Amino acid sequence: MSNPTPITVAYGDGIGPEIMEATLAILDAAGASLEKEVIRIGKEVYMAGHTSGIEESSWDSLRRTKVFLKAPITTPQGGGYKSLNVTIRKTLGLYANVRTCQSYHPFVQTKHPKMDLAIIRENEEDTYAGIEHRQTNDVYQCLKLITRPGSEKICRYAFEYARTHGRRKVSVMVKDNIMKMTDGIFHQVFKEIGEEYADIEKESWIIDIGTARLADTPEIFDVIVLPNLYGDILSDVAAQISGSVGLGGSANIGEHIAMFEAIHGSAPDIAGKGIANPSGLLLSAILMLNHIGQQDVATLVHNAWLKTIEEGIHTGDIFREATSRKRVGTAEFSEALISRLGQRPEILHPVDYKPERPQVEHDERPRTSPPRSKKDLVGVDVFVEWTGNADDLAARVQKATGGILKLILITNRGVKVWPAGNPETFTVDHWRLRFRTGDKDKPLVSHRTIIDLLTSFERAGIDFIKTEHLCNFDGKPGYSLGQGE
Ligand code: NAD
């Protein structure tokens, strides 16, 4: 056998140590060639004063091994602790979250016996960039950032995944009928990249109806690619309807490093009782074996797992009188599985990981980016905190700014309130004022003009809270038009 592959292992909190021990016992018995480096993460590290839940020295291990098998951890409530998962994903650039959801009917109860899909979720961008501000007394903002290179990476990953895993279709889910720019670029990039994959069927869904269809008829989906927030929600819906959240494994893939973990948490309610289902972590470990090129061991373990499940040897979370034969604890389940290494399922579909299968490409260089666009500054939106009405605000601002730029529109939560607003419109203390030159023949605005405009706000005591520049890119507006503009 070749040299053992170094991996970093964390036992985590709650049921973490129990399911990790069971998982590693199975991998060892199956002959996985691994050199394990154990790091500490989670509660005890948080409590020792590391608000990120991981010690500095652990990053060295992760950078060295580039493969992380992680048990769930308990995130302490409140107290400024940061989510370790988000920290790891962002620090290591794990841009793709891959979660497979399939039903194991009739052995695990589900209303969807034919379900078998993979969800590829963008993992770094969207509202999860974590850029939030309280802007006024009453208004809070979270920035949704979707980038062209980020969308390219994840869409390409999804198509490559489909191709290398013998899947026939990739569906994208977005809400670009409303978010025409952010979700719009994700959708646009999906179509551009999709053109390179003539062998794969493509389809697009609006996220709301797409989620409804997934909950109702998941068997019509194959691979689904989505931005971060939608993917977070959809992947839990998919795991739940497949029969058990406890059976879900996931991979977080980056250019250099990959992390494998179960989708469930540390289950403090059953910790230490020896009854937790190790399958989520084990299925994640199988994804890891495949990733590091030990497909023969992955096949051996996965088929023995399927055989154990179809023989009705079940932990309590999936035990049902009708379909189960024996209720077992964590260690007993792993022993039952080990004794079936070498066997294949008879009713469930056996798996066969192919050694020659190419790894999904991790070439991160965007390949479809058009040349940089010509950018022209043609106006500015100034946001102010104001507790009066729109007409008074307009009069005050026009007086203060004189002829520096022309006020053309005021909106409140995106609804036009000046000129000619509706008295019925509900307003809050957060107003957007749109300025342009007012001269069609001379539309360009300079940064200096915007500074002069803000200086006039300051002199008049108007509380401006932020600006957004209105730019045209190659002559096309790079901003949404105000309603009625
Ligand atoms: P949970 O997933 O830990 O538990 C939800 C329910 O599912 C519980 O009733 C639990 O007993 C059951 N369950 C979960 N995994 C199981 C398994 N393998 N076998 C049998 N039953 C299982 O979710 P929670 O209770 O919301 O969160 C508990 C803690 O886990 C929190 O501190 C949370 O922050 C953390 N968490 C960590 C991760 C992670 O590390 N990746 C993910 C989610 C939650």
Short mmCIF file of C-alpha atoms and ligand atoms in Angstrom, two decimals:
data_model
loop_
_atom_site.label_atom_id
_atom_site.label_comp_id
_atom_site.label_asym_id
_atom_site.label_seq_id
_atom_site.Cartn_x
_atom_site.Cartn_y
_atom_site.Cartn_z
CA MET A 1 0.00 0.00 0.00
CA SER A 2 1.14 3.54 -0.74
CA ASN A 3 2.25 5.91 2.03
CA PRO A 4 -0.55 6.76 4.44
CA THR A 5 -2.39 9.98 3.61
CA PRO A 6 -2.06 12.58 6.39
CA ILE A 7 -5.42 13.88 7.60
CA THR A 8 -6.38 16.21 10.44
CA VAL A 9 -9.03 14.87 12.81
CA ALA A 10 -11.13 16.73 15.40
CA TYR A 11 -13.32 14.81 17.83
CA GLY A 12 -15.54 17.81 18.62
CA ASP A 13 -18.17 18.05 21.35
CA GLY A 14 -21.30 16.24 22.52
CA ILE A 15 -21.72 13.05 20.48
CA GLY A 16 -18.62 14.03 18.43
CA PRO A 17 -16.10 11.76 20.19
CA GLU A 18 -18.47 8.75 20.12
CA ILE A 19 -19.25 8.98 16.40
CA MET A 20 -15.64 9.81 15.51
CA GLU A 21 -14.35 6.75 17.36
CA ALA A 22 -16.91 4.55 15.61
CA THR A 23 -16.03 6.07 12.22
CA LEU A 24 -12.27 5.71 12.65
CA ALA A 25 -12.67 2.11 13.88
CA ILE A 26 -14.53 1.30 10.66
CA LEU A 27 -11.94 3.07 8.47
CA ASP A 28 -9.11 1.22 10.23
CA ALA A 29 -10.85 -2.15 9.88
CA ALA A 30 -11.43 -1.45 6.17
CA GLY A 31 -7.74 -0.77 5.64
CA ALA A 32 -7.86 2.98 5.02
CA SER A 33 -4.30 4.22 4.82
CA LEU A 34 -4.36 7.32 6.98
CA GLU A 35 -1.91 9.17 9.19
CA LYS A 36 -4.07 11.07 11.67
CA GLU A 37 -3.16 14.36 13.34
CA VAL A 38 -5.63 15.21 16.09
CA ILE A 39 -6.49 18.84 16.86
CA ARG A 40 -8.78 20.31 19.51
CA ILE A 41 -11.74 22.45 18.46
CA GLY A 42 -15.01 23.58 19.98
CA LYS A 43 -16.29 24.18 23.45
CA GLU A 44 -13.11 23.69 25.48
CA VAL A 45 -11.16 25.87 23.05
CA TYR A 46 -13.86 28.57 23.18
CA MET A 47 -13.85 28.41 26.96
CA ALA A 48 -10.06 28.74 27.05
CA GLY A 49 -10.54 32.18 25.51
CA HIS A 50 -10.20 31.51 21.76
CA THR A 51 -13.38 33.18 20.47
CA SER A 52 -12.96 31.45 17.11
CA GLY A 53 -13.12 27.94 18.67
CA ILE A 54 -9.78 26.87 17.17
CA GLU A 55 -6.19 27.35 18.33
CA GLU A 56 -3.63 29.06 16.13
CA SER A 57 -1.45 25.93 16.03
CA SER A 58 -4.29 23.89 14.52
CA TRP A 59 -4.16 25.90 11.29
CA ASP A 60 -0.63 24.54 10.72
CA SER A 61 -1.97 20.99 10.82
CA LEU A 62 -4.77 21.84 8.39
CA ARG A 63 -2.38 23.55 5.98
CA ARG A 64 -0.03 20.57 6.21
CA THR A 65 -2.54 17.75 5.69
CA LYS A 66 -5.08 19.69 3.55
CA VAL A 67 -7.76 17.21 4.59
CA PHE A 68 -9.98 17.70 7.64
CA LEU A 69 -12.35 15.12 9.10
CA LYS A 70 -14.39 17.06 11.64
CA ALA A 71 -16.93 15.97 14.24
CA PRO A 72 -19.66 18.44 15.26
CA ILE A 73 -19.00 20.99 17.95
CA THR A 74 -21.14 22.89 20.42
CA THR A 75 -21.17 26.63 19.84
CA PRO A 76 -21.64 28.40 23.20
CA GLN A 77 -24.66 30.75 23.17
CA GLY A 78 -23.97 34.52 23.16
CA GLY A 79 -20.68 35.92 24.50
CA GLY A 80 -19.24 36.99 21.14
CA TYR A 81 -18.22 33.47 20.06
CA LYS A 82 -17.86 33.14 16.31
CA SER A 83 -19.12 30.21 14.31
CA LEU A 84 -16.13 27.90 13.85
CA ASN A 85 -17.57 26.52 10.65
CA VAL A 86 -17.87 29.94 9.07
CA THR A 87 -14.32 30.80 10.25
CA ILE A 88 -12.89 27.58 8.77
CA ARG A 89 -14.77 27.93 5.49
CA LYS A 90 -13.69 31.51 5.01
CA THR A 91 -10.10 31.17 6.23
CA LEU A 92 -9.42 28.13 4.07
CA GLY A 93 -11.46 29.34 1.07
CA LEU A 94 -13.80 26.33 1.07
CA TYR A 95 -16.03 27.69 -1.67
CA ALA A 96 -18.16 24.64 -2.40
CA ASN A 97 -20.40 22.82 0.03
CA VAL A 98 -21.46 19.48 -1.37
CA ARG A 99 -24.26 17.52 0.23
CA THR A 100 -25.75 14.39 -1.22
CA CYS A 101 -29.26 13.41 -0.18
CA GLN A 102 -30.71 10.07 -1.09
CA SER A 103 -33.42 7.90 0.33
CA TYR A 104 -32.75 4.41 1.64
CA HIS A 105 -36.30 3.23 1.13
CA PRO A 106 -37.74 0.95 2.43
CA PHE A 107 -35.20 0.70 5.25
CA VAL A 108 -35.34 4.32 6.33
CA GLN A 109 -38.80 5.84 6.40
CA THR A 110 -39.35 8.57 3.78
CA LYS A 111 -42.19 9.83 1.62
CA HIS A 112 -39.74 10.07 -1.27
CA PRO A 113 -38.37 6.63 -2.09
CA LYS A 114 -36.74 7.66 -5.38
CA MET A 115 -34.88 10.70 -4.15
CA ASP A 116 -31.18 10.89 -5.08
CA LEU A 117 -29.65 14.31 -5.49
CA ALA A 118 -26.58 16.43 -4.79
CA ILE A 119 -26.74 20.02 -3.61
CA ILE A 120 -23.78 22.24 -4.45
CA ARG A 121 -23.99 25.35 -2.32
CA GLU A 122 -21.78 28.42 -2.74
CA ASN A 123 -20.04 28.74 0.59
CA GLU A 124 -18.29 32.11 0.90
CA GLU A 125 -20.46 34.90 -0.45
CA ASP A 126 -24.04 36.20 -0.38
CA THR A 127 -25.37 37.56 2.91
CA TYR A 128 -22.92 35.19 4.67
CA ALA A 129 -20.09 37.60 3.97
CA GLY A 130 -21.31 38.89 7.35
CA ILE A 131 -21.23 42.61 6.49
CA GLU A 132 -24.03 44.09 8.58
CA HIS A 133 -24.72 47.58 9.88
CA ARG A 134 -27.30 49.30 11.97
CA GLN A 135 -27.79 52.41 9.87
CA THR A 136 -30.46 54.38 11.69
CA ASN A 137 -32.41 54.01 14.87
CA ASP A 138 -34.86 51.67 13.15
CA VAL A 139 -33.04 50.14 10.21
CA TYR A 140 -30.51 47.31 9.95
CA GLN A 141 -28.73 46.24 6.81
CA CYS A 142 -27.00 43.06 5.64
CA LEU A 143 -24.99 43.31 2.44
CA LYS A 144 -25.58 40.61 -0.14
CA LEU A 145 -22.43 40.21 -2.22
CA ILE A 146 -22.45 37.96 -5.26
CA THR A 147 -19.33 38.08 -7.40
CA ARG A 148 -18.73 36.96 -10.96
CA PRO A 149 -15.58 34.95 -10.09
CA GLY A 150 -17.33 33.35 -7.08
CA SER A 151 -20.31 32.40 -9.22
CA GLU A 152 -18.01 31.00 -11.90
CA LYS A 153 -16.14 28.81 -9.41
CA ILE A 154 -19.28 27.27 -7.96
CA CYS A 155 -21.14 26.83 -11.26
CA ARG A 156 -18.11 25.19 -12.85
CA TYR A 157 -17.71 22.96 -9.80
CA ALA A 158 -21.36 21.89 -10.13
CA PHE A 159 -21.01 20.98 -13.82
CA GLU A 160 -17.70 19.17 -13.23
CA TYR A 161 -19.28 17.33 -10.30
CA ALA A 162 -22.21 16.27 -12.49
CA ARG A 163 -19.89 15.02 -15.20
CA THR A 164 -17.53 13.08 -12.93
CA HIS A 165 -20.37 11.58 -10.88
CA GLY A 166 -22.36 10.40 -13.88
CA ARG A 167 -25.23 12.79 -13.25
CA ARG A 168 -27.31 14.07 -16.13
CA LYS A 169 -28.76 17.43 -15.11
CA VAL A 170 -27.79 20.59 -13.20
CA SER A 171 -30.52 22.92 -11.91
CA VAL A 172 -29.84 26.44 -10.70
CA MET A 173 -32.16 28.14 -8.19
CA VAL A 174 -32.18 31.92 -7.81
CA LYS A 175 -34.56 34.82 -7.29
CA ASP A 176 -33.50 37.00 -10.19
CA ASN A 177 -36.99 38.20 -10.93
CA ILE A 178 -36.51 40.36 -7.82
CA MET A 179 -32.73 40.58 -7.31
CA LYS A 180 -31.92 41.22 -10.94
CA MET A 181 -28.31 42.20 -10.34
CA THR A 182 -27.01 39.84 -7.62
CA ASP A 183 -29.02 36.71 -8.41
CA GLY A 184 -28.99 37.91 -12.02
CA ILE A 185 -25.20 37.55 -12.34
CA PHE A 186 -25.27 34.11 -10.69
CA HIS A 187 -27.89 32.97 -13.21
CA GLN A 188 -26.08 34.59 -16.13
CA VAL A 189 -22.79 32.88 -15.19
CA PHE A 190 -24.61 29.54 -14.81
CA LYS A 191 -25.82 29.88 -18.41
CA GLU A 192 -22.37 30.91 -19.70
CA ILE A 193 -20.54 28.05 -17.98
CA GLY A 194 -23.32 25.63 -18.91
CA GLU A 195 -22.59 26.21 -22.59
CA GLU A 196 -19.29 24.38 -22.09
CA TYR A 197 -21.16 21.26 -20.90
CA ALA A 198 -23.25 20.16 -23.86
CA ASP A 199 -23.59 16.66 -22.37
CA ILE A 200 -25.38 17.94 -19.25
CA GLU A 201 -28.99 19.08 -19.16
CA LYS A 202 -29.55 22.51 -17.56
CA GLU A 203 -32.60 24.11 -16.03
CA SER A 204 -33.44 27.18 -13.94
CA TRP A 205 -35.88 27.58 -11.09
CA ILE A 206 -37.03 30.54 -9.04
CA ILE A 207 -35.98 29.51 -5.53
CA ASP A 208 -39.42 29.61 -3.93
CA ILE A 209 -41.19 27.33 -6.36
CA GLY A 210 -37.99 25.27 -6.73
CA THR A 211 -37.96 24.60 -2.97
CA ALA A 212 -41.65 23.72 -3.04
CA ARG A 213 -41.06 21.23 -5.86
CA LEU A 214 -38.07 19.74 -4.08
CA ALA A 215 -40.17 19.18 -0.95
CA ASP A 216 -42.91 17.59 -3.06
CA THR A 217 -41.14 15.69 -5.86
CA PRO A 218 -37.40 15.57 -5.13
CA GLU A 219 -36.90 12.78 -7.66
CA ILE A 220 -37.08 15.31 -10.54
CA PHE A 221 -33.79 16.87 -9.38
CA ASP A 222 -30.26 15.60 -9.88
CA VAL A 223 -27.59 18.24 -9.11
CA ILE A 224 -28.71 21.63 -7.77
CA VAL A 225 -26.40 24.67 -7.56
CA LEU A 226 -27.33 27.71 -5.48
CA PRO A 227 -26.05 30.83 -3.75
CA ASN A 228 -25.17 30.47 -0.08
CA LEU A 229 -28.38 31.35 1.83
CA TYR A 230 -30.77 29.49 -0.48
CA GLY A 231 -28.39 26.52 -0.43
CA ASP A 232 -28.30 26.51 3.36
CA ILE A 233 -32.09 26.29 3.57
CA LEU A 234 -32.65 23.95 0.64
CA SER A 235 -30.03 21.46 1.80
CA ASP A 236 -31.75 21.09 5.18
CA VAL A 237 -35.12 20.60 3.49
CA ALA A 238 -33.56 17.92 1.29
CA ALA A 239 -31.84 16.14 4.19
CA GLN A 240 -35.01 16.15 6.27
CA ILE A 241 -37.27 14.71 3.57
CA SER A 242 -34.71 12.06 2.63
CA GLY A 243 -35.54 10.43 5.97
CA SER A 244 -32.99 11.50 8.53
CA VAL A 245 -30.77 14.50 9.10
CA GLY A 246 -28.57 12.04 10.99
CA LEU A 247 -27.64 10.32 7.70
CA GLY A 248 -26.31 13.38 5.89
CA GLY A 249 -22.64 13.76 5.03
CA SER A 250 -21.03 16.80 3.51
CA ALA A 251 -17.83 17.97 1.90
CA ASN A 252 -16.54 21.54 1.96
CA ILE A 253 -14.17 21.88 -0.93
CA GLY A 254 -11.53 24.55 -1.49
CA GLU A 255 -8.76 25.03 -3.97
CA HIS A 256 -6.18 23.60 -1.57
CA ILE A 257 -8.02 22.11 1.40
CA ALA A 258 -11.19 20.09 1.96
CA MET A 259 -13.25 19.53 5.11
CA PHE A 260 -15.64 16.61 5.67
CA GLU A 261 -18.33 16.58 8.33
CA ALA A 262 -21.80 15.32 9.17
CA ILE A 263 -24.58 17.85 8.67
CA HIS A 264 -26.02 17.43 12.15
CA GLY A 265 -24.80 19.14 15.31
CA SER A 266 -23.31 17.85 18.55
CA ALA A 267 -26.68 16.56 19.86
CA PRO A 268 -26.02 17.39 23.54
CA ASP A 269 -29.36 15.75 24.46
CA ILE A 270 -28.00 12.27 23.69
CA ALA A 271 -24.26 12.84 24.26
CA GLY A 272 -22.47 10.19 26.31
CA LYS A 273 -25.31 7.68 26.01
CA GLY A 274 -23.68 5.66 23.24
CA ILE A 275 -26.81 5.79 21.07
CA ALA A 276 -25.86 8.36 18.39
CA ASN A 277 -25.91 7.36 14.75
CA PRO A 278 -22.37 7.59 13.33
CA SER A 279 -23.62 7.36 9.72
CA GLY A 280 -23.50 11.09 8.89
CA LEU A 281 -19.83 11.30 9.84
CA LEU A 282 -19.07 7.93 8.25
CA LEU A 283 -20.65 8.97 4.93
CA SER A 284 -18.59 12.18 5.12
CA ALA A 285 -15.49 10.05 5.70
CA ILE A 286 -16.41 8.05 2.58
CA LEU A 287 -16.49 11.32 0.59
CA MET A 288 -13.04 12.01 2.09
CA LEU A 289 -11.66 8.60 1.05
CA ASN A 290 -12.89 9.27 -2.46
CA HIS A 291 -11.31 12.73 -2.41
CA ILE A 292 -7.88 11.41 -1.35
CA GLY A 293 -7.88 8.62 -3.93
CA GLN A 294 -8.75 5.63 -1.72
CA GLN A 295 -11.78 4.65 -3.78
CA ASP A 296 -11.41 0.95 -3.06
CA VAL A 297 -11.77 1.53 0.68
CA ALA A 298 -14.64 4.00 0.07
CA THR A 299 -16.48 1.33 -1.94
CA LEU A 300 -15.83 -1.35 0.69
CA VAL A 301 -17.11 0.79 3.57
CA HIS A 302 -20.10 2.24 1.72
CA ASN A 303 -21.39 -1.14 0.58
CA ALA A 304 -20.97 -2.62 4.07
CA TRP A 305 -22.90 0.39 5.42
CA LEU A 306 -25.72 -0.16 2.90
CA LYS A 307 -25.79 -3.85 3.80
CA THR A 308 -26.02 -3.06 7.54
CA ILE A 309 -28.86 -0.62 6.89
CA GLU A 310 -30.81 -3.02 4.69
CA GLU A 311 -30.44 -5.78 7.27
CA GLY A 312 -32.39 -3.51 9.61
CA ILE A 313 -29.57 -2.91 12.08
CA HIS A 314 -30.48 0.63 13.05
CA THR A 315 -29.65 3.22 15.69
CA GLY A 316 -32.58 4.71 17.57
CA ASP A 317 -33.00 7.79 15.35
CA ILE A 318 -33.98 5.66 12.33
CA PHE A 319 -35.39 2.63 14.17
CA ARG A 320 -39.00 1.81 13.16
CA GLU A 321 -40.80 -1.40 14.17
CA ALA A 322 -41.92 -2.03 10.60
CA THR A 323 -38.58 -1.71 8.83
CA SER A 324 -35.92 -2.29 11.48
CA ARG A 325 -34.76 -5.60 12.89
CA LYS A 326 -32.41 -4.65 15.71
CA ARG A 327 -31.94 -1.43 17.67
CA VAL A 328 -28.25 -0.84 18.31
CA GLY A 329 -26.00 1.76 19.91
CA THR A 330 -23.10 3.56 18.25
CA ALA A 331 -20.39 0.98 18.97
CA GLU A 332 -22.64 -1.98 18.16
CA PHE A 333 -23.55 -0.40 14.82
CA SER A 334 -19.90 0.05 13.93
CA GLU A 335 -19.14 -3.58 14.94
CA ALA A 336 -22.05 -4.82 12.81
CA LEU A 337 -20.73 -2.82 9.88
CA ILE A 338 -17.14 -4.05 10.33
CA SER A 339 -18.37 -7.66 10.31
CA ARG A 340 -20.02 -6.95 6.92
CA LEU A 341 -16.95 -5.45 5.23
CA GLY A 342 -16.68 -7.18 1.87
CA GLN A 343 -20.45 -7.66 1.51
CA ARG A 344 -22.69 -5.72 -0.86
CA PRO A 345 -26.32 -4.71 -0.43
CA GLU A 346 -28.93 -6.85 -2.17
CA ILE A 347 -31.87 -4.46 -2.35
CA LEU A 348 -30.32 -1.01 -2.11
CA HIS A 349 -28.03 -0.04 -5.00
CA PRO A 350 -24.40 -0.95 -4.33
CA VAL A 351 -21.82 1.76 -4.99
CA ASP A 352 -18.62 1.51 -6.94
CA TYR A 353 -16.15 4.39 -6.66
CA LYS A 354 -13.92 4.33 -9.69
CA PRO A 355 -10.20 4.85 -9.09
CA GLU A 356 -9.68 6.19 -12.57
CA ARG A 357 -12.40 8.78 -12.18
CA PRO A 358 -10.87 12.25 -12.53
CA GLN A 359 -11.04 14.44 -9.48
CA VAL A 360 -13.21 17.49 -9.86
CA GLU A 361 -11.01 20.19 -11.23
CA HIS A 362 -10.04 22.94 -8.82
CA ASP A 363 -8.77 25.39 -11.36
CA GLU A 364 -9.99 28.58 -9.78
CA ARG A 365 -9.08 30.97 -12.56
CA PRO A 366 -12.22 32.49 -13.94
CA ARG A 367 -12.31 31.67 -17.61
CA THR A 368 -15.40 33.44 -18.85
CA SER A 369 -14.89 36.92 -17.39
CA PRO A 370 -15.45 39.49 -20.08
CA PRO A 371 -12.80 42.23 -20.42
CA ARG A 372 -13.08 44.93 -17.77
CA SER A 373 -15.97 47.26 -18.54
CA LYS A 374 -15.78 51.01 -19.06
CA LYS A 375 -17.16 52.56 -15.89
CA ASP A 376 -18.81 56.00 -15.82
CA LEU A 377 -20.00 57.72 -12.65
CA VAL A 378 -23.39 59.24 -13.47
CA GLY A 379 -24.93 59.98 -10.10
CA VAL A 380 -25.11 59.14 -6.44
CA ASP A 381 -27.60 57.80 -3.92
CA VAL A 382 -27.23 59.45 -0.53
CA PHE A 383 -28.95 57.67 2.37
CA VAL A 384 -30.01 59.81 5.32
CA GLU A 385 -31.63 59.29 8.71
CA TRP A 386 -34.68 61.56 8.95
CA THR A 387 -37.85 61.37 11.02
CA GLY A 388 -40.01 63.91 9.12
CA ASN A 389 -41.92 63.50 5.86
CA ALA A 390 -40.62 63.23 2.30
CA ASP A 391 -41.70 66.69 1.06
CA ASP A 392 -40.00 68.45 3.97
CA LEU A 393 -36.86 66.39 3.45
CA ALA A 394 -36.80 67.24 -0.28
CA ALA A 395 -37.23 70.96 0.40
CA ARG A 396 -34.50 70.95 3.02
CA VAL A 397 -32.06 69.00 0.88
CA GLN A 398 -32.69 71.12 -2.24
CA LYS A 399 -32.06 74.27 -0.23
CA ALA A 400 -28.87 72.82 1.30
CA THR A 401 -27.34 71.43 -1.88
CA GLY A 402 -28.16 74.36 -4.17
CA GLY A 403 -27.17 73.53 -7.71
CA ILE A 404 -24.39 71.04 -6.93
CA LEU A 405 -26.43 68.10 -8.28
CA LYS A 406 -30.13 67.68 -9.03
CA LEU A 407 -32.32 65.72 -6.59
CA ILE A 408 -34.46 63.53 -8.81
CA LEU A 409 -35.99 60.96 -6.50
CA ILE A 410 -36.49 59.96 -2.87
CA THR A 411 -37.42 56.41 -1.87
CA ASN A 412 -38.15 54.82 1.48
CA ARG A 413 -37.46 51.06 1.67
CA GLY A 414 -37.30 51.14 -2.13
CA VAL A 415 -40.70 52.79 -2.67
CA LYS A 416 -40.83 56.20 -4.35
CA VAL A 417 -42.08 58.83 -1.90
CA TRP A 418 -40.96 61.99 -3.75
CA PRO A 419 -41.87 63.52 -6.13
CA ALA A 420 -45.55 62.60 -6.09
CA GLY A 421 -45.52 59.98 -3.35
CA ASN A 422 -48.61 58.20 -2.06
CA PRO A 423 -49.89 59.26 1.34
CA GLU A 424 -50.56 55.58 2.17
CA THR A 425 -46.88 54.55 1.93
CA PHE A 426 -45.49 53.41 5.24
CA THR A 427 -42.14 55.05 5.94
CA VAL A 428 -39.25 54.54 8.36
CA ASP A 429 -36.32 56.78 9.31
CA HIS A 430 -34.12 55.61 6.39
CA TRP A 431 -34.36 57.60 3.13
CA ARG A 432 -32.54 57.22 -0.16
CA LEU A 433 -31.99 60.43 -2.18
CA ARG A 434 -30.93 60.02 -5.80
CA PHE A 435 -28.87 62.77 -7.45
CA ARG A 436 -27.81 63.27 -11.05
CA THR A 437 -26.46 66.22 -13.04
CA GLY A 438 -29.88 66.85 -14.54
CA ASP A 439 -28.25 67.53 -17.93
CA LYS A 440 -28.65 64.63 -20.38
CA ASP A 441 -25.77 65.94 -22.48
CA LYS A 442 -23.40 66.12 -19.50
CA PRO A 443 -24.29 63.12 -17.33
CA LEU A 444 -20.86 62.50 -15.79
CA VAL A 445 -20.30 63.25 -12.11
CA SER A 446 -16.92 63.60 -10.39
CA HIS A 447 -15.90 62.36 -6.96
CA ARG A 448 -15.21 65.98 -6.04
CA THR A 449 -18.83 66.90 -6.80
CA ILE A 450 -20.03 64.12 -4.47
CA ILE A 451 -17.72 65.37 -1.72
CA ASP A 452 -19.12 68.91 -2.23
CA LEU A 453 -22.65 67.48 -2.06
CA LEU A 454 -21.91 65.73 1.24
CA THR A 455 -20.23 68.88 2.60
CA SER A 456 -23.47 70.75 1.92
CA PHE A 457 -25.39 68.04 3.84
CA GLU A 458 -23.00 68.42 6.75
CA ARG A 459 -23.40 72.22 6.80
CA ALA A 460 -27.18 71.89 6.84
CA GLY A 461 -27.04 69.28 9.65
CA ILE A 462 -28.60 66.52 7.55
CA ASP A 463 -27.51 63.12 8.91
CA PHE A 464 -26.16 61.23 5.89
CA ILE A 465 -25.38 57.60 6.66
CA LYS A 466 -23.95 56.26 3.44
CA THR A 467 -23.60 56.79 -0.28
CA GLU A 468 -23.84 54.41 -3.21
CA HIS A 469 -22.39 55.52 -6.52
CA LEU A 470 -24.47 55.17 -9.68
CA CYS A 471 -22.19 53.88 -12.41
CA ASN A 472 -22.79 52.82 -15.95
CA PHE A 473 -20.74 49.86 -17.16
CA ASP A 474 -20.20 50.02 -20.92
CA GLY A 475 -23.15 52.40 -21.01
CA LYS A 476 -25.52 50.11 -19.10
CA PRO A 477 -26.79 51.08 -15.63
CA GLY A 478 -25.01 49.19 -12.83
CA TYR A 479 -27.81 49.95 -10.38
CA SER A 480 -31.49 49.25 -10.11
CA LEU A 481 -33.80 52.04 -11.19
CA GLY A 482 -36.00 53.59 -8.54
CA GLN A 483 -39.62 52.68 -8.92
CA GLY A 484 -41.18 55.13 -11.36
CA GLU A 485 -37.78 56.58 -12.34
P1 NAD B 1 -28.35 18.72 16.45
O1 NAD B 1 -28.20 18.34 15.03
O2 NAD B 1 -27.17 18.57 17.32
O3 NAD B 1 -29.56 17.91 17.10
C1 NAD B 1 -30.90 17.96 16.60
C2 NAD B 1 -31.65 16.68 16.99
O4 NAD B 1 -31.17 15.60 16.18
C3 NAD B 1 -31.41 16.26 18.43
O5 NAD B 1 -32.60 15.71 18.95
C4 NAD B 1 -30.35 15.20 18.35
O6 NAD B 1 -30.40 14.26 19.38
C5 NAD B 1 -30.65 14.55 16.99
N1 NAD B 1 -29.41 14.06 16.37
C6 NAD B 1 -28.45 14.82 15.78
N2 NAD B 1 -27.46 14.04 15.32
C7 NAD B 1 -27.79 12.78 15.64
C8 NAD B 1 -27.16 11.52 15.43
N3 NAD B 1 -25.97 11.43 14.82
N4 NAD B 1 -27.77 10.42 15.90
C9 NAD B 1 -28.96 10.49 16.51
N5 NAD B 1 -29.62 11.65 16.71
C10 NAD B 1 -29.04 12.78 16.30
O7 NAD B 1 -28.83 20.25 16.46
P2 NAD B 1 -28.99 21.27 17.67
O8 NAD B 1 -29.54 20.57 18.87
O9 NAD B 1 -29.71 22.43 17.09
O10 NAD B 1 -27.52 21.78 17.99
C11 NAD B 1 -26.71 21.29 19.06
C12 NAD B 1 -25.35 21.97 19.01
O11 NAD B 1 -24.69 21.61 17.81
C13 NAD B 1 -25.40 23.50 19.03
O12 NAD B 1 -24.39 23.98 19.88
C14 NAD B 1 -25.11 23.88 17.61
O13 NAD B 1 -24.50 25.15 17.53
C15 NAD B 1 -24.16 22.78 17.19
N6 NAD B 1 -24.08 22.52 15.73
C16 NAD B 1 -22.84 22.22 15.25
C17 NAD B 1 -22.69 21.90 13.92
C18 NAD B 1 -21.31 21.57 13.42
O14 NAD B 1 -20.39 21.50 14.19
N7 NAD B 1 -21.16 21.36 12.14
C19 NAD B 1 -23.80 21.86 13.07
C20 NAD B 1 -25.07 22.14 13.60
C21 NAD B 1 -25.20 22.46 14.95
#
